[in-house]
Amino acid sequence: MFIALRTEVEDALEGALSALDLPTDDLGIEEPPEDVPAVLASSVAFRLAGELGVAPPQAAAQLAGEIDADDLEYVARIETQGPYLNFLPSRAYIAETLAAGVDPEYGALPDRETSVVVEHTSANPTGPVHVGRARNPIIGDAVSNLLDIAGYDVDRHYYVNDAGRQMAVFTWAYETFDESDIEDDPERDRIEYDLVRYYRKGNAFLEEADEDDIEAAEAEIQSIMQGLEAGDEAAYARVSEVVDQVLGGMKACLARLPAEFDAFVKETKFMRDGSTDDVVARLKELEGAVYEEEAWQLELEEHGIDKNLVFLRSDDTSLYPTRDLAHHEWKFDNYDRAVTVLGEDHKLQARQLRAALELLGNDTDQLRQVLYSYVNLPEGKMSTRRGTGIDLDDLLDEAIDRAREEVESRLDDRIRDDDLDEDDIERIAHQVGIGAVRYDIVSKQPTKAITFEWEQALNFEAQSAPYVQYVHARCCGILEEARRASGETDEERPNGAGNGVDGVFETDVDASLLETEAERHLVETIARFPAVIEEAADDLEPHQVATYTREFAEAFNGFYRECPVLADDVDPEVREARLALVAASKHTIANALGVLGVAAPESM
């Protein structure tokens, strides 16, 4: 409803300005302060007071006089406050928001009939996912969820680096050494932790072995690279044996977040189908192509980039950027839009890629890149582990353990015996622990470096994931209590739903009974949700949704404190209206958390 109201306000302001023969290019629409009982405000009188020849408050009054609120569906009246025009919501706005909010799909925008491929994570398959890269799958998954609920047809891709020197070294090491050559045990019982030891052994060998042994190893590594470049099936099979095993383990790690993918697109695809060779040939024809320092390079100074893009080695093997150019042209051929989530260390490469794509004749308006800074950990248990760095698995294990301790510390024996068994505690620990990690990371602006702090992430009282998740659990608790009080049996639950089932209250309620400031504020916050989705999707900024969830939690908690729902002295019609508001709140916060990839627990 907020989107509809905003459109109505825009049209009304444009009509008033046109009537006064004033420009309509900037309507000055903004959200009013919390103490103003309006949904939207306009500061346009500031800008146009001079043209009207009056002070801004008089300009605001003159503009308000040009708008007949009786002609508006979602605006009850317009009030001026100094130079501002404040638009107050109508009963229809409240009623339709409530009616929309009780839909479990609330917040989803209409189908845009636009396909988008989101490429994220794409960590090299050389070992476990490192915690410093954890921001990529978390942001990438949230961006994908956001575009999905915003009406786009989304495919989630992991671009697999199965070519180049790293994978050739890994393949050679895997084939050369056996378990007796490896000194350390795997750090975890999963395949990528096992195989990464061979990769490390191979790199150590290439640094420490005799010159003749290193020369022989390098010859074999070069042979693998050349075989991939030539499309040799045997070379591809050798590398795939390593890549696919490591990737399987990495998938298991990412599934814990969870971050799932529609396709794992291999780099070698664009070597085997000839598209990399095609890109190389076209790059060589460009005016900026030069052969320097035993490599073909593309000069990009005219694009404001002072570092050349190297696209072909002297031995005719391509580089990652060359293959990525072919990859992006394939995206442009198959999707309307492409989004790539990248670490800040790829900022230069991202600029080079875009410039080269333009020089090759591509429309780069199709491409958007989301850059993020890395996650740091404070000094302590998580900051050192066998000298090999911190893996994402470590962080998730620690999150679950800490969440379990926090949950158990909040339970007394009565609650444990009556309501929550050990399976419930374990479920909540996973939902809260992993949710805390995801929420803490995705709630920050991507370009800002962050340090992950346990005390903040798992604080049930502060504006963290548990704080927001508890709102959903509280909604479910209220609806479940209403269900029990109604005498409805488990068999009568629609679709076999669990706690917090909807359907035990009237949805066709008298929304005008929601008269208190807390109730109206909560309804207006619910109404904003689709607009938050729309703006966040346009900006590719899921942290805007996280900000909204904190604001929503504050609004709901204010309602919960001040407006009893099931108390005996509550009028039955008011009770039904408030139950509908609780259901709308449940769906709103669940869907907002869903965008962020954070679980919405039914009990906590």
Coordinates of C-alpha atoms in Angstrom, one line a residue:
M1 CA 0.0 0.0 0.0
F2 CA 2.9 2.3 0.7
I3 CA 3.9 2.2 -3.0
A4 CA 0.3 3.0 -4.0
L5 CA 0.1 5.8 -1.5
R6 CA 3.4 7.3 -2.7
T7 CA 2.2 7.2 -6.3
E8 CA -1.0 9.0 -5.2
V9 CA 1.0 11.7 -3.3
E10 CA 3.3 12.2 -6.3
D11 CA 0.4 12.6 -8.7
A12 CA -1.4 15.0 -6.3
L13 CA 1.8 17.1 -5.9
E14 CA 2.4 17.2 -9.6
G15 CA -1.1 18.3 -10.2
A16 CA -0.9 21.1 -7.6
L17 CA 2.4 22.4 -8.9
S18 CA 1.1 22.3 -12.5
A19 CA -1.9 24.3 -11.4
L20 CA 0.4 26.9 -10.0
D21 CA 2.6 26.8 -13.1
L22 CA 5.6 25.5 -11.1
P23 CA 8.2 22.9 -12.1
T24 CA 7.5 19.3 -11.1
D25 CA 11.0 17.8 -11.4
D26 CA 11.6 17.6 -7.7
L27 CA 8.7 16.9 -5.4
G28 CA 10.8 16.7 -2.2
I29 CA 9.0 13.6 -0.9
E30 CA 10.5 12.1 2.3
E31 CA 9.6 10.1 5.3
P32 CA 8.5 12.4 8.2
P33 CA 10.0 12.2 11.7
E34 CA 8.6 9.6 14.1
D35 CA 6.7 12.1 16.1
V36 CA 4.7 13.3 13.0
P37 CA 1.6 11.1 12.4
A38 CA 2.0 11.2 8.7
V39 CA 3.1 8.5 6.2
L40 CA 4.9 10.8 3.8
A41 CA 5.9 14.4 3.8
S42 CA 7.1 16.9 1.2
S43 CA 9.6 19.7 1.5
V44 CA 8.9 21.1 -2.0
A45 CA 7.7 24.4 -0.5
F46 CA 11.4 25.1 0.5
R47 CA 12.4 25.0 -3.1
L48 CA 9.5 26.9 -4.6
A49 CA 8.7 29.6 -2.0
G50 CA 10.9 32.1 -3.9
E51 CA 9.0 31.5 -7.2
L52 CA 5.7 32.0 -5.3
G53 CA 7.1 35.1 -3.7
V54 CA 6.1 34.0 -0.1
A55 CA 7.7 32.4 2.9
P56 CA 8.0 28.6 2.8
P57 CA 5.1 28.0 5.4
Q58 CA 2.8 30.1 3.2
A59 CA 4.0 28.2 0.1
A60 CA 3.2 25.0 1.8
A61 CA -0.3 26.2 2.7
Q62 CA -0.9 27.4 -0.9
L63 CA 0.2 24.0 -2.3
A64 CA -2.0 22.1 0.2
G65 CA -5.0 24.2 -0.8
E66 CA -4.6 23.0 -4.4
I67 CA -5.1 19.3 -3.3
D68 CA -8.5 18.0 -2.5
A69 CA -7.9 15.1 -0.1
D70 CA -11.5 13.8 -0.8
D71 CA -10.2 12.8 -4.2
L72 CA -7.5 10.6 -2.7
E73 CA -8.0 7.0 -1.7
Y74 CA -5.1 6.5 0.7
V75 CA -4.7 10.0 2.1
A76 CA -7.2 11.1 4.8
R77 CA -6.0 14.7 5.0
I78 CA -3.0 16.9 4.4
E79 CA -1.6 19.0 7.2
T80 CA 1.1 21.7 7.0
Q81 CA 3.8 22.1 9.6
G82 CA 5.9 25.1 8.8
P83 CA 7.3 24.5 5.3
Y84 CA 6.3 20.8 5.2
L85 CA 3.2 19.1 3.8
N86 CA 2.3 16.0 5.8
F87 CA 0.1 13.3 4.3
L88 CA -1.9 11.3 6.8
P89 CA -3.2 7.8 5.9
S90 CA -6.8 7.0 5.4
R91 CA -8.9 4.1 6.8
A92 CA -8.6 2.5 3.4
Y93 CA -4.8 2.6 3.6
I94 CA -4.9 0.9 7.0
A95 CA -7.5 -1.7 6.0
E96 CA -5.9 -2.7 2.7
T97 CA -2.5 -2.9 4.3
L98 CA -3.9 -5.3 6.9
A99 CA -5.6 -7.3 4.2
A100 CA -2.4 -7.6 2.1
G101 CA -0.3 -8.4 5.1
V102 CA -2.1 -11.5 6.2
D103 CA -1.1 -13.1 2.8
P104 CA 2.0 -15.3 3.5
E105 CA 3.6 -14.0 0.3
Y106 CA 3.3 -10.4 1.4
G107 CA 6.1 -8.2 0.1
A108 CA 6.6 -10.0 -3.2
L109 CA 6.5 -7.6 -6.1
P110 CA 4.8 -8.4 -9.5
D111 CA 6.8 -10.4 -12.1
R112 CA 9.1 -8.0 -14.0
E113 CA 9.6 -10.5 -16.8
T114 CA 13.4 -9.8 -16.5
S115 CA 16.0 -12.5 -16.1
V116 CA 19.0 -11.9 -13.9
V117 CA 22.0 -14.1 -13.3
V118 CA 23.8 -13.5 -9.9
E119 CA 27.3 -14.8 -9.7
H120 CA 28.7 -14.9 -6.2
T121 CA 31.2 -16.8 -4.0
S122 CA 33.2 -18.4 -6.8
A123 CA 36.1 -19.2 -4.4
N124 CA 38.9 -21.1 -6.0
P125 CA 38.4 -24.8 -5.5
T126 CA 41.8 -25.2 -3.7
G127 CA 40.5 -25.9 -0.2
P128 CA 37.9 -25.0 2.4
V129 CA 36.0 -21.7 2.3
H130 CA 37.9 -19.1 4.3
V131 CA 36.1 -16.9 6.8
G132 CA 37.5 -13.8 5.2
R133 CA 35.4 -14.6 2.1
A134 CA 32.3 -15.4 4.1
R135 CA 30.8 -12.0 3.1
N136 CA 30.5 -13.1 -0.5
P137 CA 28.1 -16.0 -0.2
I138 CA 26.1 -14.2 2.5
I139 CA 25.8 -11.0 0.5
G140 CA 25.4 -12.9 -2.8
D141 CA 22.6 -15.1 -1.5
A142 CA 20.8 -12.1 0.0
V143 CA 21.1 -10.1 -3.3
S144 CA 19.6 -13.2 -5.1
N145 CA 16.8 -13.5 -2.6
L146 CA 16.1 -9.8 -2.8
L147 CA 15.9 -9.8 -6.6
D148 CA 13.7 -12.9 -6.5
I149 CA 11.1 -11.3 -4.1
A150 CA 11.3 -8.1 -6.2
G151 CA 9.9 -10.0 -9.2
Y152 CA 13.0 -10.9 -11.2
D153 CA 13.7 -14.4 -12.6
V154 CA 16.9 -15.2 -10.8
D155 CA 19.6 -17.8 -11.5
R156 CA 22.3 -18.2 -8.9
H157 CA 25.7 -19.1 -10.4
Y158 CA 29.0 -20.2 -8.9
Y159 CA 31.8 -19.6 -11.5
V160 CA 34.3 -22.4 -11.0
N161 CA 37.9 -21.6 -11.6
D162 CA 39.0 -25.0 -13.0
A163 CA 41.7 -23.7 -15.3
G164 CA 45.0 -21.8 -14.8
R165 CA 48.1 -22.5 -12.8
Q166 CA 46.6 -23.1 -9.4
M167 CA 44.4 -26.0 -10.6
A168 CA 47.3 -27.4 -12.7
V169 CA 49.5 -27.4 -9.5
F170 CA 46.7 -29.0 -7.5
T171 CA 46.1 -31.7 -10.1
W172 CA 49.9 -32.5 -10.4
A173 CA 50.2 -32.7 -6.6
Y174 CA 47.1 -34.9 -6.2
E175 CA 48.6 -37.3 -8.8
T176 CA 52.1 -37.2 -7.4
F177 CA 51.8 -37.5 -3.7
D178 CA 50.0 -40.1 -1.5
E179 CA 48.9 -40.1 2.1
S180 CA 52.4 -41.2 3.4
D181 CA 53.9 -38.0 1.9
I182 CA 51.5 -35.8 4.0
E183 CA 52.5 -35.0 7.5
D184 CA 49.3 -33.4 8.9
D185 CA 45.9 -35.0 9.4
P186 CA 42.8 -33.3 7.8
E187 CA 41.4 -30.6 10.1
R188 CA 37.8 -31.8 9.4
D189 CA 36.3 -35.0 8.1
R190 CA 35.3 -33.7 4.7
I191 CA 36.9 -34.1 1.3
E192 CA 38.2 -30.6 0.7
Y193 CA 40.0 -30.7 4.1
D194 CA 41.6 -33.9 3.0
L195 CA 42.7 -32.8 -0.5
V196 CA 43.9 -29.3 0.4
R197 CA 46.8 -31.0 2.1
Y198 CA 48.0 -32.2 -1.3
Y199 CA 47.8 -28.7 -2.7
R200 CA 49.9 -27.4 0.2
K201 CA 52.4 -30.2 -0.2
G202 CA 52.7 -29.4 -3.9
N203 CA 53.3 -25.7 -3.3
A204 CA 55.9 -26.5 -0.6
F205 CA 57.7 -28.9 -2.9
L206 CA 57.9 -26.3 -5.7
E207 CA 59.6 -23.9 -3.2
E208 CA 61.9 -26.4 -1.5
A209 CA 62.8 -29.3 -3.8
D210 CA 66.0 -29.7 -5.9
E211 CA 66.2 -27.6 -9.1
D212 CA 65.9 -30.7 -11.3
D213 CA 62.8 -32.0 -9.5
I214 CA 61.2 -28.6 -9.7
E215 CA 61.9 -28.3 -13.4
A216 CA 60.3 -31.7 -14.0
A217 CA 57.3 -30.8 -11.9
E218 CA 56.9 -27.5 -13.8
A219 CA 57.0 -29.3 -17.1
E220 CA 54.1 -31.5 -16.0
I221 CA 52.2 -28.5 -14.7
Q222 CA 52.7 -26.7 -18.0
S223 CA 51.5 -29.7 -19.9
I224 CA 48.3 -29.7 -17.9
M225 CA 47.7 -26.1 -18.6
Q226 CA 48.5 -26.5 -22.3
G227 CA 46.1 -29.5 -22.5
L228 CA 43.3 -27.5 -21.1
E229 CA 44.0 -24.7 -23.5
A230 CA 43.9 -27.1 -26.4
G231 CA 40.6 -28.7 -25.3
D232 CA 42.3 -32.0 -24.5
E233 CA 39.7 -34.3 -22.9
A234 CA 42.3 -36.2 -20.9
A235 CA 43.6 -33.0 -19.3
Y236 CA 40.1 -31.9 -18.5
A237 CA 39.3 -35.2 -16.9
R238 CA 42.4 -35.1 -14.7
V239 CA 41.6 -31.6 -13.4
S240 CA 37.9 -32.4 -13.0
E241 CA 38.7 -35.3 -10.7
V242 CA 40.3 -32.8 -8.2
V243 CA 38.0 -29.9 -8.8
D244 CA 34.7 -31.8 -8.5
Q245 CA 35.8 -33.5 -5.2
V246 CA 36.9 -30.2 -3.6
L247 CA 33.8 -28.4 -4.9
G248 CA 31.6 -31.1 -3.3
G249 CA 33.1 -30.3 0.1
M250 CA 32.7 -26.6 -0.5
K251 CA 29.1 -27.1 -1.4
A252 CA 28.5 -28.9 1.9
C253 CA 30.0 -25.9 3.8
L254 CA 28.0 -23.3 1.9
A255 CA 24.8 -25.4 2.4
R256 CA 25.2 -24.7 6.1
L257 CA 24.6 -21.0 5.6
P258 CA 22.6 -21.9 3.5
A259 CA 23.8 -20.7 0.1
E260 CA 22.6 -22.8 -2.8
F261 CA 23.2 -22.4 -6.5
D262 CA 21.3 -23.2 -9.7
A263 CA 24.5 -23.8 -11.7
F264 CA 28.2 -24.3 -11.3
V265 CA 29.6 -22.8 -14.5
K266 CA 33.2 -24.0 -15.2
E267 CA 35.8 -21.8 -16.6
T268 CA 36.9 -24.5 -19.0
K269 CA 33.5 -24.3 -20.7
F270 CA 34.7 -21.2 -22.4
M271 CA 38.0 -22.7 -23.5
R272 CA 36.4 -25.9 -24.8
D273 CA 33.7 -24.2 -26.8
G274 CA 36.1 -21.8 -28.6
S275 CA 34.7 -18.6 -27.1
T276 CA 38.0 -17.8 -25.3
D277 CA 39.9 -18.1 -28.6
D278 CA 37.3 -15.8 -30.2
V279 CA 37.8 -13.2 -27.5
V280 CA 41.6 -13.3 -27.9
A281 CA 41.3 -12.8 -31.6
R282 CA 39.0 -9.8 -31.2
L283 CA 41.1 -8.3 -28.5
K284 CA 44.2 -8.5 -30.7
E285 CA 42.3 -6.5 -33.3
L286 CA 41.6 -3.6 -30.9
E287 CA 43.6 -0.4 -31.2
G288 CA 44.9 -0.7 -27.7
A289 CA 46.2 -4.2 -28.1
V290 CA 50.0 -4.5 -27.6
Y291 CA 52.6 -7.2 -27.2
E292 CA 54.8 -6.3 -24.3
E293 CA 56.9 -8.2 -21.7
E294 CA 56.2 -11.5 -23.4
A295 CA 52.4 -11.2 -23.3
W296 CA 49.5 -9.7 -25.2
Q297 CA 48.0 -6.8 -23.3
L298 CA 45.2 -4.3 -23.7
E299 CA 45.9 -0.6 -22.9
L300 CA 43.1 1.0 -21.0
E301 CA 44.4 4.5 -20.2
E302 CA 41.5 6.1 -22.2
H303 CA 39.2 4.5 -19.7
G304 CA 41.0 6.0 -16.8
I305 CA 42.8 2.7 -15.9
D306 CA 46.6 2.9 -15.8
K307 CA 47.2 -0.9 -15.6
N308 CA 47.0 -2.9 -18.8
L309 CA 44.8 -6.0 -19.0
V310 CA 47.0 -9.0 -19.8
F311 CA 45.0 -11.5 -21.9
L312 CA 47.4 -13.9 -23.5
R313 CA 50.8 -15.3 -22.4
S314 CA 53.7 -15.9 -24.7
D315 CA 53.0 -19.6 -24.7
D316 CA 49.4 -18.9 -26.1
T317 CA 47.7 -19.8 -22.8
S318 CA 44.9 -17.5 -21.8
L319 CA 44.4 -15.9 -18.4
Y320 CA 41.5 -15.8 -16.0
P321 CA 40.3 -12.3 -17.2
T322 CA 40.3 -13.5 -20.8
R323 CA 38.1 -16.4 -20.0
D324 CA 35.9 -14.2 -17.8
L325 CA 35.3 -11.9 -20.8
A326 CA 33.9 -14.9 -22.7
H327 CA 31.9 -15.9 -19.6
H328 CA 30.3 -12.4 -19.4
E329 CA 29.5 -12.3 -23.1
W330 CA 27.7 -15.7 -22.5
K331 CA 25.8 -14.1 -19.6
F332 CA 24.7 -11.2 -21.9
D333 CA 23.5 -13.7 -24.5
N334 CA 21.4 -15.7 -22.0
Y335 CA 20.2 -13.1 -19.5
D336 CA 18.7 -9.6 -19.4
R337 CA 20.9 -8.6 -16.6
A338 CA 24.1 -9.8 -14.8
V339 CA 25.1 -9.1 -11.2
T340 CA 28.5 -10.1 -9.8
V341 CA 29.5 -10.0 -6.1
L342 CA 33.2 -9.4 -5.7
G343 CA 35.7 -8.7 -3.0
E344 CA 37.4 -5.3 -2.8
D345 CA 40.7 -6.9 -4.0
H346 CA 39.0 -7.4 -7.4
K347 CA 38.1 -3.8 -7.8
L348 CA 40.8 -3.1 -10.5
Q349 CA 39.9 -6.3 -12.4
A350 CA 36.2 -5.4 -12.3
R351 CA 37.0 -2.0 -13.9
Q352 CA 39.3 -3.7 -16.5
L353 CA 36.6 -6.3 -17.3
R354 CA 33.9 -3.6 -17.8
A355 CA 36.2 -1.5 -20.0
A356 CA 37.3 -4.5 -22.1
L357 CA 33.7 -5.6 -22.6
E358 CA 32.8 -2.2 -23.9
L359 CA 35.7 -2.2 -26.3
L360 CA 34.5 -5.6 -27.5
G361 CA 31.2 -4.0 -28.4
N362 CA 29.0 -5.1 -25.4
D363 CA 26.4 -3.1 -23.6
T364 CA 27.7 -3.0 -20.1
D365 CA 24.5 -1.4 -18.8
Q366 CA 23.5 -5.0 -18.4
L367 CA 26.2 -5.6 -15.8
R368 CA 26.3 -4.5 -12.2
Q369 CA 29.0 -5.3 -9.7
V370 CA 28.6 -5.4 -5.9
L371 CA 31.9 -4.9 -4.2
Y372 CA 32.5 -5.8 -0.5
S373 CA 35.2 -5.4 2.1
Y374 CA 36.4 -8.4 4.1
V375 CA 35.3 -9.7 7.5
N376 CA 37.8 -9.5 10.3
L377 CA 37.7 -11.4 13.5
P378 CA 38.8 -10.0 16.9
E379 CA 41.8 -11.5 18.8
G380 CA 40.8 -14.7 20.5
K381 CA 39.8 -18.3 19.9
M382 CA 38.7 -17.7 16.3
S383 CA 41.7 -15.7 15.2
T384 CA 44.2 -18.5 15.1
R385 CA 43.9 -22.2 14.1
R386 CA 46.9 -24.3 13.4
G387 CA 48.4 -21.5 11.5
T388 CA 46.3 -22.2 8.4
G389 CA 43.7 -19.4 8.8
I390 CA 40.1 -19.5 9.9
D391 CA 37.6 -21.5 7.8
L392 CA 33.9 -20.6 7.5
D393 CA 33.1 -24.0 9.1
D394 CA 34.9 -22.9 12.2
L395 CA 32.9 -19.7 12.4
L396 CA 29.6 -21.5 12.0
D397 CA 30.5 -24.2 14.6
E398 CA 31.4 -21.4 17.1
A399 CA 28.2 -19.6 16.3
I400 CA 26.0 -22.7 17.0
D401 CA 27.9 -23.5 20.2
R402 CA 27.6 -19.9 21.6
A403 CA 23.9 -19.8 20.6
R404 CA 23.3 -23.1 22.4
E405 CA 24.9 -21.8 25.5
E406 CA 22.8 -18.6 25.3
V407 CA 19.6 -20.4 24.8
E408 CA 20.2 -22.8 27.6
S409 CA 21.1 -20.0 30.0
R410 CA 17.7 -18.5 29.4
L411 CA 15.7 -21.7 30.1
D412 CA 14.5 -22.8 33.5
D413 CA 13.6 -26.4 34.2
R414 CA 9.8 -25.7 33.8
I415 CA 10.2 -24.2 30.3
R416 CA 12.6 -27.0 29.3
D417 CA 10.2 -29.8 30.5
D418 CA 7.0 -28.3 29.2
D419 CA 7.9 -26.5 26.0
L420 CA 11.3 -27.3 24.7
D421 CA 13.2 -30.6 24.5
E422 CA 16.8 -31.1 23.5
D423 CA 15.9 -31.3 19.8
D424 CA 14.1 -27.9 20.1
I425 CA 17.2 -26.4 21.8
E426 CA 19.4 -27.7 19.0
R427 CA 17.1 -26.4 16.3
I428 CA 17.0 -22.9 17.9
A429 CA 20.8 -23.0 18.4
H430 CA 21.3 -23.5 14.7
Q431 CA 18.7 -21.0 13.6
V432 CA 19.9 -18.3 16.0
G433 CA 23.7 -19.0 15.7
I434 CA 23.9 -19.1 11.9
G435 CA 21.2 -16.4 11.7
A436 CA 23.4 -14.2 13.9
V437 CA 26.4 -14.6 11.6
R438 CA 24.4 -13.9 8.4
Y439 CA 22.5 -11.0 9.9
D440 CA 25.6 -9.3 11.4
I441 CA 27.4 -9.5 8.1
V442 CA 24.6 -8.6 5.7
S443 CA 23.3 -5.7 7.8
K444 CA 26.4 -3.6 7.2
Q445 CA 27.1 -1.6 4.0
P446 CA 29.2 -4.0 1.8
T447 CA 32.0 -1.5 1.2
K448 CA 32.6 -1.0 4.9
A449 CA 35.2 -3.3 6.5
I450 CA 33.7 -5.0 9.6
T451 CA 35.0 -6.9 12.6
F452 CA 32.7 -9.7 13.7
E453 CA 31.9 -9.4 17.4
W454 CA 30.2 -12.3 19.1
E455 CA 28.7 -10.2 21.9
Q456 CA 27.0 -8.0 19.5
A457 CA 25.9 -10.6 17.0
L458 CA 24.3 -12.9 19.7
N459 CA 22.8 -10.1 21.9
F460 CA 19.1 -11.0 22.4
E461 CA 18.4 -7.5 23.7
A462 CA 20.2 -5.4 21.1
Q463 CA 19.3 -4.9 17.5
S464 CA 20.7 -8.2 16.3
A465 CA 19.4 -11.3 14.6
P466 CA 18.1 -12.9 17.8
Y467 CA 16.3 -9.6 18.7
V468 CA 14.5 -9.6 15.3
Q469 CA 14.0 -13.4 15.2
Y470 CA 12.3 -13.2 18.6
V471 CA 9.6 -10.9 17.1
H472 CA 8.6 -13.8 14.7
A473 CA 8.6 -16.3 17.6
R474 CA 6.4 -14.0 19.6
C475 CA 3.9 -13.6 16.8
C476 CA 3.8 -17.4 16.4
G477 CA 3.3 -17.8 20.2
I478 CA 0.3 -15.4 20.2
L479 CA -1.3 -17.0 17.2
E480 CA -0.8 -20.5 18.7
E481 CA -2.3 -19.4 21.9
A482 CA -5.3 -18.1 20.0
R483 CA -5.6 -21.4 18.2
R484 CA -5.6 -23.3 21.4
A485 CA -8.1 -21.0 23.0
S486 CA -10.4 -21.4 19.9
G487 CA -10.5 -25.2 20.5
E488 CA -9.1 -25.9 17.0
T489 CA -7.4 -29.3 16.8
D490 CA -4.1 -30.2 15.1
E491 CA -6.1 -32.0 12.5
E492 CA -8.0 -28.8 11.6
R493 CA -4.9 -26.8 10.9
P494 CA -4.8 -25.8 7.3
N495 CA -2.1 -27.6 5.3
G496 CA -0.9 -29.3 8.4
A497 CA 0.9 -26.1 9.6
G498 CA 2.8 -25.9 12.8
N499 CA 2.9 -23.3 15.5
G500 CA 1.6 -19.9 14.8
V501 CA -0.8 -21.2 12.2
D502 CA -3.1 -18.6 10.6
G503 CA -6.7 -19.2 10.1
V504 CA -8.0 -19.2 13.7
F505 CA -9.1 -15.6 13.4
E506 CA -11.1 -13.4 11.1
T507 CA -9.1 -11.7 8.3
D508 CA -12.1 -9.5 7.3
V509 CA -11.8 -7.3 10.4
D510 CA -12.6 -3.7 11.1
A511 CA -9.2 -2.0 10.7
S512 CA -10.6 1.3 12.1
L513 CA -10.5 -0.4 15.6
L514 CA -6.7 -0.2 15.4
E515 CA -6.8 3.3 17.0
T516 CA -3.7 3.5 19.2
E517 CA -0.5 5.2 18.1
A518 CA 1.4 1.9 18.5
E519 CA -1.1 0.0 16.3
R520 CA -1.1 2.6 13.6
H521 CA 2.7 2.8 13.6
L522 CA 3.0 -0.9 13.2
V523 CA 0.5 -1.0 10.3
E524 CA 2.4 1.8 8.6
T525 CA 5.6 0.0 9.1
I526 CA 4.1 -3.2 7.6
A527 CA 2.8 -1.1 4.6
R528 CA 6.4 0.1 3.9
F529 CA 7.8 -3.4 3.3
P530 CA 7.1 -3.7 -0.4
A531 CA 8.6 -0.3 -1.0
V532 CA 11.7 -1.3 1.0
I533 CA 12.0 -4.4 -1.2
E534 CA 11.7 -2.2 -4.3
E535 CA 14.3 0.3 -3.3
A536 CA 16.8 -2.3 -1.9
A537 CA 16.5 -4.3 -5.1
D538 CA 17.0 -1.3 -7.3
D539 CA 20.2 -0.4 -5.3
L540 CA 21.3 -4.1 -4.8
E541 CA 21.6 -3.3 -1.1
P542 CA 20.1 -6.0 1.1
H543 CA 21.4 -4.2 4.2
Q544 CA 18.4 -1.8 3.7
V545 CA 16.1 -4.8 4.4
A546 CA 18.2 -5.5 7.6
T547 CA 17.7 -1.9 8.7
Y548 CA 14.0 -2.3 8.1
T549 CA 13.8 -5.4 10.2
R550 CA 15.3 -3.5 13.2
E551 CA 12.7 -0.7 12.7
F552 CA 10.0 -3.3 12.4
A553 CA 11.1 -5.0 15.6
E554 CA 10.9 -1.7 17.5
A555 CA 7.4 -1.1 16.1
F556 CA 6.1 -4.5 16.9
N557 CA 7.6 -4.5 20.5
G558 CA 5.9 -1.1 21.1
F559 CA 2.6 -2.6 20.0
Y560 CA 3.2 -5.7 22.1
R561 CA 3.9 -3.6 25.2
E562 CA 0.9 -1.4 24.8
C563 CA -1.8 -3.4 23.1
P564 CA -2.9 -6.7 24.7
V565 CA -4.2 -9.2 22.2
L566 CA -5.7 -12.1 24.1
A567 CA -6.4 -10.5 27.5
D568 CA -9.9 -11.3 28.8
D569 CA -10.9 -7.6 28.9
V570 CA -10.1 -7.0 25.2
D571 CA -13.3 -6.4 23.1
P572 CA -13.7 -9.4 20.8
E573 CA -13.7 -7.3 17.6
V574 CA -10.6 -5.5 18.7
R575 CA -9.1 -8.9 19.5
E576 CA -9.7 -10.1 16.0
A577 CA -8.3 -6.9 14.5
R578 CA -5.1 -7.2 16.6
L579 CA -4.8 -10.9 15.8
A580 CA -4.9 -10.0 12.1
L581 CA -2.2 -7.4 12.8
V582 CA -0.1 -10.1 14.5
A583 CA -0.5 -12.4 11.5
A584 CA 0.5 -9.6 9.1
S585 CA 3.5 -8.9 11.4
K586 CA 4.5 -12.5 11.3
H587 CA 4.5 -12.7 7.5
T588 CA 6.2 -9.4 7.1
I589 CA 9.1 -10.2 9.4
A590 CA 9.4 -13.8 8.2
N591 CA 9.7 -12.6 4.6
A592 CA 12.1 -9.8 5.4
L593 CA 14.3 -12.3 7.3
G594 CA 14.0 -14.7 4.4
V595 CA 15.5 -12.1 2.1
L596 CA 18.5 -11.9 4.4
G597 CA 18.7 -15.7 4.5
V598 CA 18.0 -15.7 8.3
A599 CA 15.7 -18.3 9.8
A600 CA 12.4 -17.2 11.4
P601 CA 12.1 -19.5 14.4
E602 CA 8.6 -20.4 15.6
S603 CA 9.8 -20.6 19.2
M604 CA 12.9 -19.3 21.1

